[in-house]
Each structure stands twice: as structure tokens, then as C-alpha cells.
């Protein structure tokens, strides 16, 4: 065996314990698990909060700029009856 | 002369111990590389969906696929894997009992808890970590299947919540019940779904259907008469390349569904610990693609998108019996699966009026459930699971009747709750402008000139979409706008 590690002094189970601040099913691993889970939940909530801010701000900006019809109103711009740009597609339902 | 060799031999561990360690390390390497190959599935889903999105929604679409990894990975670590290990009898196991009585001393349930010795650096365990990772990649896949269906109008945050639910709770519960040697569907009914036709694909499709019913179609998708219009993706070549990457990754997916550990059982085993070979499933996946492409080509009259999507559907439809099917049988069944996906996809869009942007419900959901019924018809009588219960049409039906509500109801109820909280869908103004501008404040092809966005009308004519979209906007129910108007700025 290559003499690169004090195997006789370290039980192989203890190596895992060293890296995780305690062996499995110990206070160290419980604390790490709970901390990670809390951070994950916080991140999930954070995704909602951050995105809502962005979307609401942009929607307000667009409404303020105008160009959107009121509910039931007549849409501005060219409608679906305009000149076609291309012929029928290869849509499977054709 | 012999002294140096005697010294060397004296240092060597016993041969049996060395062989055991080598076998475990080989299995560890095998699963590690399946994980590497399976990453291509997610590269593919990202390219596939981003290509199918209009130019204004490219990055918001791609970010969904990337952030799937950010939420499913920790949630699967903290509770998803535990569900698989401890819920195989239906409810949670008592006292962390292992589900494999033949392996004395192996506590699988306990080993799946995030605080266990198996879930970290453990020099005594070469298998648990890589086995967890293979299942994690399956979990990402379920999320990515739903992801394509909902593009261009769902909120990123809502998608991430839903994909966490699907990837780390819903699918893994059905896997515990019907995709393990000790699951109750397996041990009591002989349910057989070797490479996860329904367990992964069918369930993800059913969950996506539940979400789509609440999410609603993209603005302008249907005209006043309820006829479907078609939005052209900005880059169909990227979409097709994405599908080809998914296909490549599927070889890793297939391989990872097998069990190889010669110190426990010689040879390859399927997920139910019944014998098969890697070559057998490689045969089936390859002819499955061939059959799916063929069926899709003819059913869609040569449509490129549906031809490649049907290739995937062909494989999905033969995956459940991939461990036992003859290649020629798989080819024929895959043709039928590919055709079924095309026809059902068109029906879902036009008759059911559900806007599934990439046909995920048809390709994964319909083909997935079709696949488990095929096992009942063509592979009935094959012993499955610890109790060696023979697979049968009735057992497969029991699996379908369990899995569909298990997947559909959480998807529908969770998306319904998000809708009520006005957290499911982006504001309509943002949807019309494109999600990339609101989410990232930029166009992701800045060097290319913008051309007018187009839409294909039900009669096949392609026109500029501005008028169609604004007409759709003006038809929105006032309640659909109220969320954005209630919180200006």
C-alpha cells in the first residue's frame, strides 16, 4: 500500500464524517440538511418575488406607452385579413 | 530471488476483496458515464424548445431548462430520493426498513435520507451516489418534458415551482410504486415498465396536461371560431438538432435504467432485477427511433417537426417492454406509436383546444401510456419484481389508473392555485412584447434585423401577426388583465 495516508489511524467511515462535519445521522449532517433545505425554499420564493417585480414593471411601462386596445375594442394595425406572405404549410392536418 | 515478489504479494489485499472492489468501481464508472451522456438530453431540450419559440421568447425559454437543474437537484436531494427509497409500499416505510430482504444488512430506505452515510463522500459505498445521480437526471427529464408544452406565456417562477413538484415528488412517487422491484404495483400486480414509458414520459405528459388546462393558450393561438393558428418557431433547424441531441442522450437514459453489480447478481438486470442485456435494450431503442420516424413521416405527410417528434414517441412507446421485445416487434410497435403521437397531437391542438407548444402531451403522455398497454398485450406472462408476478394487461391497466390521477391532479391543482394567486402566467402585455424584454431587457439576436413576426392562419395562409395578436388581446377576459393592472409599477 502506498504510504500516502494514515489508513491505520483513520477508520474509512470517519473520512466521510470529516468532510460532512460529522458522520451520517449526526447533528452535523442534520444541521447541514436543514440549512440547505431552508436556502432552497428561500430561493424558490425569491424566484417568484424577483420575477413579479420585473414583469409588473414592464407591463406597467407597456400600458403607459399605449397601443393596446381596451377589452372588446378594435385592434389597431393590420388584421388577419391582410395579404398572405406565403401559401399553405406542410401542417399534418392539411 | 523470490523475496521481492513475496513482499509484493504480502501487500496485496485478498483476491476476493479486490474483485469486489473492482466490480463496484466498474459499476460506479458505468453510472457516472450514463449521467454524462444524459446531460445531452437537457442540452437537447433546451435547443429544441428555444428553436420552437419565437424570437422574442428565446432566452426565457432556454432559462427554464437551465434553472430546472437549479431547483430539481436540491429538492431531489432533500426529499425526492427519500420518497423513492421509503415509499415503495405505498406509505412511508416504518423504521427505515430496506425494501430488499434478500440483501441482509442493506437498508435502502435509510440510505436515501439526505443525512445518511450514503449521501456524501463514503469510501465504503461506490454505488449509492451514482445511482442517486442517475435518478436525478431522470427527474430533470420529467421537468423538461413539461417545460416545452408551456413556453411563451408561463412565468419562469411558476414553472420552477411546478417542475419541483413534478421532478422531486410526483414522478418519483410513481417510480417508488411501479418502477422498483419492491414497489406495490410490481409485487402485487406485476406492473412492468422497464425503461419508463409511463413512469417518466406518461406521468410528465399527464402532469403537463393538468397545467395546460389552467395556463390556457398563447394569445392569438385560436381564432373566434376556435380554429388553431400556428406560430412558427424562430429556428426549426435548432429544434431538430435539439431532438437529435435528446435521442443521443436517450442511450444514456436507457443504460442507466439497468442494474449492473456482479457481486450481488451476475449480468445485467432491469429495474425490477429481472435479467436482460444492454444489447437488447440498445436494439430496441435504435429500431424504436427508426419505426417512430417512419410512422411520423407518413402520419404527418412529411412534416419535419412531427417526423422527429414521432421518433421520440416511437421509442417512448416501446420503452416499457424494451428488456423483452424482439427488435422487429419493437420496430412495428414504434411505427404505431409514432403515428399515434402525430394524430393525437393534432387532436389535442384542434379538438381539445389545448395549446401544447411542442406536442409534449402527445409525444410523451399518450405514447407513454400506450407503451405500458403494449406490454400487457405483447409481453404478458413475464415474471416481474420480488414476487415474480407475471405481467398482464390487467396489471398494466392498474398502473395506468394509478399513474394518471397521480400525475394529472397535482399538475392541475398546483397550477390552479398559482392561477388564483395570479402567479401562473405573465401579464398579457409582456406576452405580446415577448418575455425576453421583460425578463432580461434585451433581444438575443441584436446583430440581426427584426422582421415582422408572422402567424399561420387555419387556412394555411401566413400573415403578419400584429393584428392577430392585438385582436386576441382585445378578446381577453377583463379578469385576465386585472393582475397586472392591480399592481402598477
XYZ file of C-alpha atoms in Angstrom:
583
model
C 0.000 0.000 0.000
C 1.401 3.416 -0.870
C 2.175 5.414 2.214
C 0.124 8.477 1.291
C -2.488 8.427 4.024
C -2.574 7.240 7.649
C -5.082 4.461 6.960
C -4.250 2.701 10.214
C -5.282 5.789 12.201
C -8.389 6.683 10.220
C -11.390 4.423 10.012
C -12.760 4.750 6.483
C -16.183 5.751 7.853
C -14.566 8.651 9.666
C -13.348 10.177 6.425
C -16.940 10.843 5.376
C -17.558 12.253 8.834
C -14.648 14.657 8.486
C -15.974 16.177 5.281
C -19.560 16.491 6.420
C -18.866 17.853 9.913
C -19.939 14.590 11.460
C -20.830 11.083 10.326
C -24.219 10.197 8.876
C -27.243 10.552 11.156
C -25.424 13.015 13.392
C -26.096 16.595 14.459
C -23.674 17.914 11.840
C -25.481 16.288 8.910
C -28.907 17.208 10.310
C -27.884 20.862 10.580
C -26.429 20.884 7.057
C -29.590 19.298 5.675
C -31.902 21.782 7.355
C -29.768 24.756 6.268
C -29.702 23.570 2.669
C -33.427 22.960 2.619
C -34.141 26.429 4.031
C -31.915 28.061 1.438
C -33.635 26.092 -1.317
C -37.098 27.206 -0.167
C -35.891 30.794 0.117
C -34.515 30.617 -3.426
C -37.826 29.288 -4.723
C -39.697 32.172 -3.076
C -37.057 34.545 -4.384
C -37.685 33.432 -7.951
C -41.329 34.490 -7.574
C -40.575 37.836 -5.960
C -37.855 38.890 -8.384
C -39.789 37.871 -11.462
C -43.009 39.515 -10.323
C -41.196 42.816 -9.932
C -39.748 42.612 -13.422
C -42.986 41.549 -15.097
C -45.182 44.099 -13.350
C -42.767 46.915 -14.079
C -42.563 46.022 -17.743
C -46.349 45.580 -18.051
C -46.928 48.997 -16.481
C -44.398 50.534 -18.843
C -46.091 48.995 -21.864
C -49.571 50.073 -20.788
C -48.326 53.602 -20.182
C -46.822 53.659 -23.667
C -50.234 52.831 -25.136
C -51.013 50.852 -28.260
C -53.096 48.194 -26.564
C -56.844 48.156 -27.195
C -59.385 48.197 -24.397
C -61.229 44.934 -23.743
C -63.624 44.390 -26.617
C -62.068 47.242 -28.570
C -60.961 47.271 -32.185
C -57.309 46.295 -32.569
C -55.020 48.772 -34.296
C -52.771 47.733 -37.146
C -53.238 45.121 -39.886
C -55.700 42.376 -39.121
C -55.743 38.743 -40.120
C -57.358 39.557 -43.459
C -54.229 41.165 -44.869
C -52.308 39.869 -47.890
C -50.781 36.462 -47.200
C -46.993 36.199 -47.066
C -46.856 32.523 -48.000
C -49.021 29.646 -49.090
C -50.278 26.639 -47.160
C -47.817 24.893 -44.861
C -46.986 21.218 -44.529
C -49.063 21.079 -41.382
C -50.042 17.440 -40.715
C -53.675 18.365 -40.615
C -53.687 19.776 -44.127
C 15.222 -14.201 -5.753
C 11.642 -14.671 -4.629
C 11.795 -12.306 -1.695
C 10.646 -9.126 -3.576
C 7.642 -10.924 -5.098
C 6.723 -12.388 -1.771
C 6.793 -8.905 -0.348
C 4.524 -7.612 -3.112
C 2.043 -10.450 -2.661
C 2.038 -9.892 1.047
C 0.986 -6.282 0.485
C -1.881 -7.187 -1.877
C -5.398 -7.484 -0.469
C -7.168 -10.822 -0.737
C -8.275 -11.574 -4.302
C -11.964 -11.769 -3.404
C -11.891 -8.348 -1.745
C -10.075 -6.892 -4.728
C -12.564 -8.349 -7.197
C -15.468 -6.989 -5.172
C -13.912 -3.542 -5.096
C -13.141 -3.643 -8.823
C -16.701 -4.688 -9.606
C -18.077 -1.843 -7.530
C -15.756 0.681 -9.124
C -16.736 -0.514 -12.603
C -20.412 -0.103 -11.736
C -19.626 3.342 -10.321
C -17.952 4.318 -13.595
C -20.830 2.937 -15.650
C -23.459 5.045 -13.899
C -21.196 8.079 -13.875
C -20.916 7.993 -17.662
C -24.640 7.419 -18.136
C -25.116 10.661 -16.231
C -22.668 12.434 -18.527
C -24.488 11.159 -21.620
C -27.881 12.052 -20.139
C -26.827 15.692 -19.865
C -27.274 15.730 -23.629
C -30.998 15.210 -23.100
C -31.118 18.586 -21.390
C -28.894 20.293 -23.919
C -31.314 18.900 -26.478
C -34.465 20.002 -24.684
C -33.041 23.497 -24.364
C -32.203 23.726 -28.075
C -35.460 22.056 -29.089
C -37.674 24.412 -27.109
C -35.666 27.568 -27.783
C -35.841 26.824 -31.503
C -39.599 26.324 -31.265
C -40.018 29.682 -29.509
C -40.498 32.919 -31.382
C -37.505 35.260 -31.446
C -38.922 37.355 -28.617
C -39.003 34.380 -26.206
C -35.727 32.565 -26.869
C -33.832 33.165 -23.657
C -36.829 32.927 -21.341
C -37.449 29.504 -22.884
C -33.849 28.362 -22.536
C -33.559 29.604 -18.955
C -36.418 27.346 -17.934
C -34.398 24.325 -18.967
C -31.270 25.545 -17.240
C -32.971 26.531 -13.993
C -34.761 23.175 -13.910
C -31.381 21.883 -12.779
C -31.152 24.603 -10.127
C -34.375 23.594 -8.380
C -34.844 19.881 -9.061
C -31.325 18.966 -7.946
C -31.560 20.234 -4.356
C -35.189 19.231 -3.921
C -34.490 15.739 -5.217
C -31.547 15.507 -2.833
C -33.517 16.728 0.166
C -36.721 14.751 -0.326
C -37.143 13.203 -3.794
C -34.683 10.365 -3.344
C -36.106 9.637 0.104
C -39.558 9.199 -1.479
C -38.148 6.587 -3.829
C -36.393 4.724 -1.056
C -39.083 4.804 1.576
C -42.493 4.881 -0.161
C -42.334 1.667 -2.179
C -45.061 0.002 -0.135
C -47.391 2.969 -0.658
C -46.919 4.967 2.541
C -43.633 5.738 4.278
C -41.618 2.755 5.493
C -41.615 2.006 9.205
C -38.269 2.303 10.937
C -36.382 2.882 7.703
C -36.691 -0.738 6.687
C -34.947 -1.668 3.470
C -37.124 -2.967 0.632
C -34.680 -5.718 -0.381
C -34.966 -8.535 2.158
C -32.577 -10.714 0.152
C -29.734 -8.286 0.839
C -29.244 -8.660 4.548
C -27.991 -5.555 6.226
C -28.733 -3.257 3.272
C -31.076 -0.532 4.425
C -32.102 1.176 1.190
C -34.714 3.430 2.748
C -32.304 4.694 5.367
C -29.607 5.164 2.725
C -31.794 7.607 0.787
C -32.201 10.107 3.632
C -30.168 13.254 2.918
C -28.346 12.927 6.250
C -27.304 9.301 5.737
C -23.760 7.985 5.282
C -24.623 7.028 1.702
C -25.376 10.597 0.634
C -21.878 12.019 0.829
C -18.237 11.066 0.499
C -18.169 7.475 1.704
C -15.229 5.284 0.839
C -17.218 2.162 1.690
C -20.039 2.868 -0.798
C -19.339 3.214 -4.504
C -22.925 2.813 -5.711
C -25.413 4.972 -3.798
C -24.156 8.339 -5.037
C -24.053 7.479 -8.741
C -27.382 5.657 -8.527
C -28.862 8.798 -6.978
C -27.377 10.888 -9.787
C -28.869 8.671 -12.493
C -32.305 9.084 -10.925
C -31.713 12.813 -10.599
C -31.177 13.041 -14.347
C -34.476 11.201 -14.869
C -36.059 13.837 -12.646
C -34.682 16.671 -14.738
C -36.150 14.918 -17.768
C -39.675 14.943 -16.351
C -39.355 18.690 -15.797
C -38.019 19.280 -19.276
C -40.893 17.321 -20.801
C -43.395 19.704 -19.214
C -41.217 22.709 -19.985
C -41.749 22.670 -23.746
C -45.532 22.496 -23.511
C -45.882 25.732 -21.567
C -43.436 28.046 -23.301
C -44.072 31.665 -24.271
C -46.610 32.524 -21.547
C -45.821 30.796 -18.242
C -43.926 32.638 -15.549
C -40.444 31.252 -15.002
C -41.047 31.122 -11.249
C -44.325 29.254 -11.658
C -42.620 26.759 -13.933
C -39.832 26.251 -11.403
C -42.339 25.558 -8.632
C -44.275 23.134 -10.828
C -41.158 21.358 -12.044
C -40.006 20.903 -8.453
C -43.339 19.288 -7.666
C -43.161 17.059 -10.732
C -39.455 16.223 -10.625
C -38.987 15.715 -6.911
C -42.348 14.413 -5.707
C -44.839 13.258 -8.331
C -42.807 11.139 -10.725
C -40.567 9.677 -8.042
C -43.618 8.555 -6.079
C -44.875 6.625 -9.089
C -41.352 5.261 -9.590
C -41.360 4.012 -5.992
C -44.694 2.289 -6.563
C -44.179 0.828 -10.030
C -40.532 1.186 -11.048
C -38.769 -0.790 -8.363
C -38.548 -4.478 -7.542
C -40.309 -3.865 -4.230
C -42.970 -1.356 -5.321
C -46.520 -2.355 -4.505
C -47.667 -2.161 -8.127
C -44.862 -4.547 -9.037
C -45.133 -7.024 -6.197
C -48.948 -7.194 -6.255
C -49.871 -6.645 -9.900
C -46.731 -7.460 -11.888
C -46.629 -3.950 -13.345
C -43.859 -3.817 -15.925
C -42.436 -0.587 -17.370
C -38.761 -1.424 -17.790
C -37.421 1.800 -19.345
C -40.113 4.122 -18.020
C -42.667 4.636 -20.804
C -45.293 5.809 -18.344
C -43.193 6.198 -15.215
C -41.248 9.111 -16.715
C -42.885 10.103 -20.008
C -46.555 9.304 -19.423
C -46.579 10.868 -15.995
C -44.818 14.031 -17.174
C -47.290 14.317 -20.055
C -50.292 13.898 -17.754
C -48.898 16.497 -15.336
C -48.299 18.886 -18.254
C -51.888 18.416 -19.428
C -53.172 19.431 -15.989
C -51.020 22.564 -16.095
C -52.030 23.468 -19.651
C -55.734 23.401 -18.790
C -55.183 26.213 -16.287
C -52.486 28.037 -18.198
C -54.536 28.465 -21.353
C -53.345 29.044 -24.917
C -50.938 31.716 -26.090
C -52.679 34.928 -27.114
C -53.801 34.591 -30.730
C -53.450 30.802 -30.861
C -57.151 30.288 -31.594
C -59.483 32.434 -33.647
C -63.045 33.384 -32.708
C -64.319 30.103 -34.162
C -61.856 28.125 -32.053
C -59.682 27.144 -35.024
C -55.961 26.779 -34.306
C -53.382 29.109 -35.757
C -49.721 28.111 -35.907
C -46.849 30.147 -34.505
C -43.621 29.483 -36.315
C -40.593 28.851 -34.160
C -37.667 31.144 -34.881
C -35.265 28.317 -35.812
C -36.598 24.918 -36.792
C -33.113 23.618 -37.543
C -32.170 24.285 -33.908
C -35.301 22.440 -32.860
C -34.410 19.400 -34.944
C -30.823 19.428 -33.713
C -32.165 19.562 -30.172
C -34.255 16.498 -30.837
C -31.215 14.668 -32.189
C -29.308 15.552 -29.009
C -32.201 14.221 -26.951
C -32.016 10.993 -28.934
C -28.291 10.701 -28.238
C -28.856 11.269 -24.541
C -31.537 8.621 -24.547
C -28.897 5.926 -24.941
C -27.554 7.025 -21.570
C -31.078 7.104 -20.177
C -31.723 3.555 -21.371
C -28.427 2.267 -19.999
C -28.985 3.943 -16.641
C -32.300 2.112 -16.274
C -30.411 -1.169 -15.950
C -28.719 -2.542 -12.864
C -25.202 -3.982 -13.036
C -23.425 -5.204 -9.905
C -21.844 -8.604 -10.281
C -21.146 -9.023 -6.578
C -24.891 -9.101 -5.974
C -26.183 -10.736 -9.166
C -24.254 -11.713 -12.300
C -25.150 -9.952 -15.540
C -27.470 -7.103 -16.426
C -30.794 -6.667 -14.665
C -33.722 -4.420 -15.406
C -35.093 -2.082 -12.749
C -37.180 -4.989 -11.388
C -33.985 -7.051 -11.009
C -35.029 -9.433 -13.785
C -32.346 -10.471 -16.302
C -31.807 -8.685 -19.632
C -28.844 -7.364 -21.614
C -27.536 -3.957 -22.562
C -27.555 -5.096 -26.183
C -31.245 -5.983 -26.051
C -32.322 -2.534 -24.961
C -29.888 -0.859 -27.384
C -31.538 -2.885 -30.149
C -34.979 -1.687 -29.116
C -34.122 1.992 -28.745
C -32.447 2.067 -32.159
C -35.228 0.343 -34.080
C -37.662 2.365 -31.981
C -36.277 5.567 -33.465
C -36.404 4.041 -36.954
C -40.010 2.993 -36.525
C -41.052 6.269 -34.942
C -39.519 8.352 -37.712
C -41.241 6.196 -40.311
C -44.642 6.356 -38.630
C -44.314 10.077 -38.035
C -43.292 10.832 -41.586
C -46.345 9.166 -43.069
C -48.825 10.303 -40.414
C -47.708 13.935 -40.763
C -47.271 13.769 -44.539
C -43.616 14.606 -44.236
C -43.665 17.387 -41.631
C -40.077 17.679 -40.243
C -41.059 18.630 -36.695
C -43.571 15.836 -36.306
C -41.329 13.282 -38.021
C -38.584 13.785 -35.449
C -41.006 14.130 -32.552
C -42.591 10.856 -33.617
C -39.149 9.244 -33.448
C -39.138 10.096 -29.773
C -42.701 8.874 -29.423
C -41.743 5.618 -31.110
C -39.033 4.983 -28.548
C -41.297 6.021 -25.673
C -43.966 3.581 -26.813
C -41.579 0.588 -26.822
C -39.579 1.514 -23.731
C -41.833 -0.320 -21.283
C -41.013 -3.658 -22.891
C -37.525 -2.830 -24.152
C -35.988 -5.553 -21.994
C -38.003 -8.327 -23.650
C -39.163 -7.160 -27.098
C -37.767 -8.672 -30.277
C -36.305 -5.866 -32.434
C -38.770 -6.494 -35.227
C -41.710 -6.304 -32.832
C -40.267 -3.066 -31.435
C -39.980 -1.650 -34.950
C -43.622 -2.369 -35.735
C -44.875 -1.069 -32.403
C -42.759 2.077 -32.691
C -44.298 2.844 -36.088
C -47.728 2.688 -34.485
C -46.537 4.808 -31.547
C -45.128 7.458 -33.862
C -48.344 7.640 -35.848
C -50.436 7.769 -32.683
C -48.393 10.706 -31.386
C -48.956 12.737 -34.557
C -52.675 12.062 -34.707
C -53.219 12.656 -31.002
C -51.100 15.820 -31.127
C -53.277 17.270 -33.865
C -56.413 16.204 -31.990
C -55.237 17.808 -28.744
C -54.491 21.062 -30.544
C -57.580 21.259 -32.745
C -60.348 19.383 -30.987
C -59.352 19.626 -27.340
C -58.054 23.160 -27.998
C -55.119 22.766 -25.658
C -52.110 24.809 -26.743
C -49.211 22.420 -26.194
C -46.416 24.320 -27.930
C -44.257 21.270 -28.720
C -46.724 18.375 -28.625
C -45.329 17.065 -25.328
C -48.652 15.660 -24.110
C -48.951 13.558 -27.272
C -45.310 12.536 -27.657
C -44.665 11.727 -24.005
C -48.076 11.378 -22.381
C -50.090 9.491 -24.984
C -47.154 7.406 -26.251
C -46.062 6.712 -22.675
C -49.373 5.266 -21.543
C -49.740 3.487 -24.888
C -46.399 1.828 -24.167
C -47.448 0.190 -20.923
C -50.583 -1.223 -22.550
C -48.414 -2.724 -25.292
C -46.526 -4.681 -22.639
C -49.804 -6.119 -21.385
C -50.635 -7.262 -24.918
C -47.245 -8.370 -26.261
C -45.209 -9.283 -23.167
C -47.827 -10.664 -20.801
C -46.607 -13.518 -18.621
C -43.085 -12.215 -17.979
C -42.203 -12.513 -14.248
C -41.659 -9.124 -12.628
C -40.352 -7.957 -9.248
C -39.558 -9.740 -5.990
C -42.741 -11.799 -6.043
C -42.298 -12.798 -9.706
C -45.857 -11.773 -10.501
C -46.487 -12.192 -14.218
C -47.070 -9.040 -16.220
C -50.585 -8.779 -17.651
C -52.947 -6.348 -19.338
C -54.855 -6.008 -16.048
C -51.681 -5.176 -14.154
C -50.726 -2.584 -16.743
C -54.235 -1.132 -16.561
C -53.883 -0.872 -12.792
C -50.636 1.026 -13.325
C -52.266 3.442 -15.771
C -55.242 4.004 -13.467
C -52.821 4.792 -10.636
C -50.356 6.947 -12.525
C -52.712 9.183 -14.490
C -54.501 10.727 -11.485
C -51.255 10.708 -9.502
C -49.750 12.983 -12.164
C -52.696 14.907 -13.589
C -54.255 16.032 -10.309
C -51.133 17.605 -8.744
C -50.400 19.395 -12.009
C -53.937 20.688 -12.302
C -54.387 21.659 -8.648
C -50.990 23.321 -8.222
C -51.382 25.351 -11.425
C -54.953 26.236 -10.423
C -53.666 27.615 -7.111
C -50.951 29.607 -8.874
C -53.550 30.958 -11.287
C -55.755 32.100 -8.419
C -52.754 33.890 -6.929
C -52.052 35.481 -10.334
C -48.642 33.840 -10.346
C -49.058 31.391 -13.212
C -48.994 33.491 -16.355
C -47.113 36.599 -17.447
C -49.122 39.814 -17.973
C -50.656 39.846 -21.473
C -48.757 42.976 -22.486
C -45.494 41.244 -21.663
C -46.588 38.164 -23.575
C -47.269 40.265 -26.684
C -43.980 42.099 -26.466
C -42.059 38.935 -25.650
C -40.784 37.591 -22.363
C -37.113 38.251 -23.096
C -37.519 42.004 -22.908
C -39.233 41.896 -19.511
C -37.003 39.197 -18.017
C -33.644 40.195 -19.497
C -34.157 43.632 -21.099
C -32.593 42.583 -24.384
C -33.016 40.962 -27.756
C -30.777 37.932 -28.107
C -30.052 38.413 -31.803
C -29.008 42.082 -31.698
C -26.999 41.906 -34.913
C -29.946 40.657 -36.972
C -32.558 42.966 -38.388
C -36.026 42.414 -36.971
C -38.608 41.214 -39.459
C -42.337 41.250 -38.766
C -43.488 38.283 -36.708
C -45.840 36.002 -38.612
C -48.582 33.523 -37.820
C -50.111 30.772 -39.951
C -53.887 31.033 -40.156
C -56.115 27.936 -40.023
C -56.466 28.002 -43.816
C -52.684 27.836 -44.239
C -52.035 31.480 -45.108
C -49.096 33.102 -43.340
C -49.666 36.725 -42.304
C -48.043 39.295 -40.046
C -49.093 38.516 -36.519
C -49.504 42.013 -35.042
C -53.173 42.339 -35.912
C -53.945 38.781 -34.860
C -52.237 39.210 -31.504
C -53.899 42.520 -30.720
C -57.231 41.052 -31.701
C -56.561 38.227 -29.268
C -55.548 40.720 -26.595
C -58.768 42.676 -27.028
C -60.762 39.469 -26.558
C -59.168 38.683 -23.198
C -61.484 38.476 -20.262
C -61.031 41.507 -18.025
C -60.009 39.201 -15.190
C -57.032 38.046 -17.213
C -55.649 41.573 -17.177
C -56.542 42.509 -13.646
C -53.420 41.103 -12.038
C -51.115 43.379 -13.940
C -53.374 46.389 -13.565
C -53.758 45.850 -9.821
C -50.063 46.269 -9.224
C -48.853 49.059 -11.483
C -45.139 49.575 -11.330
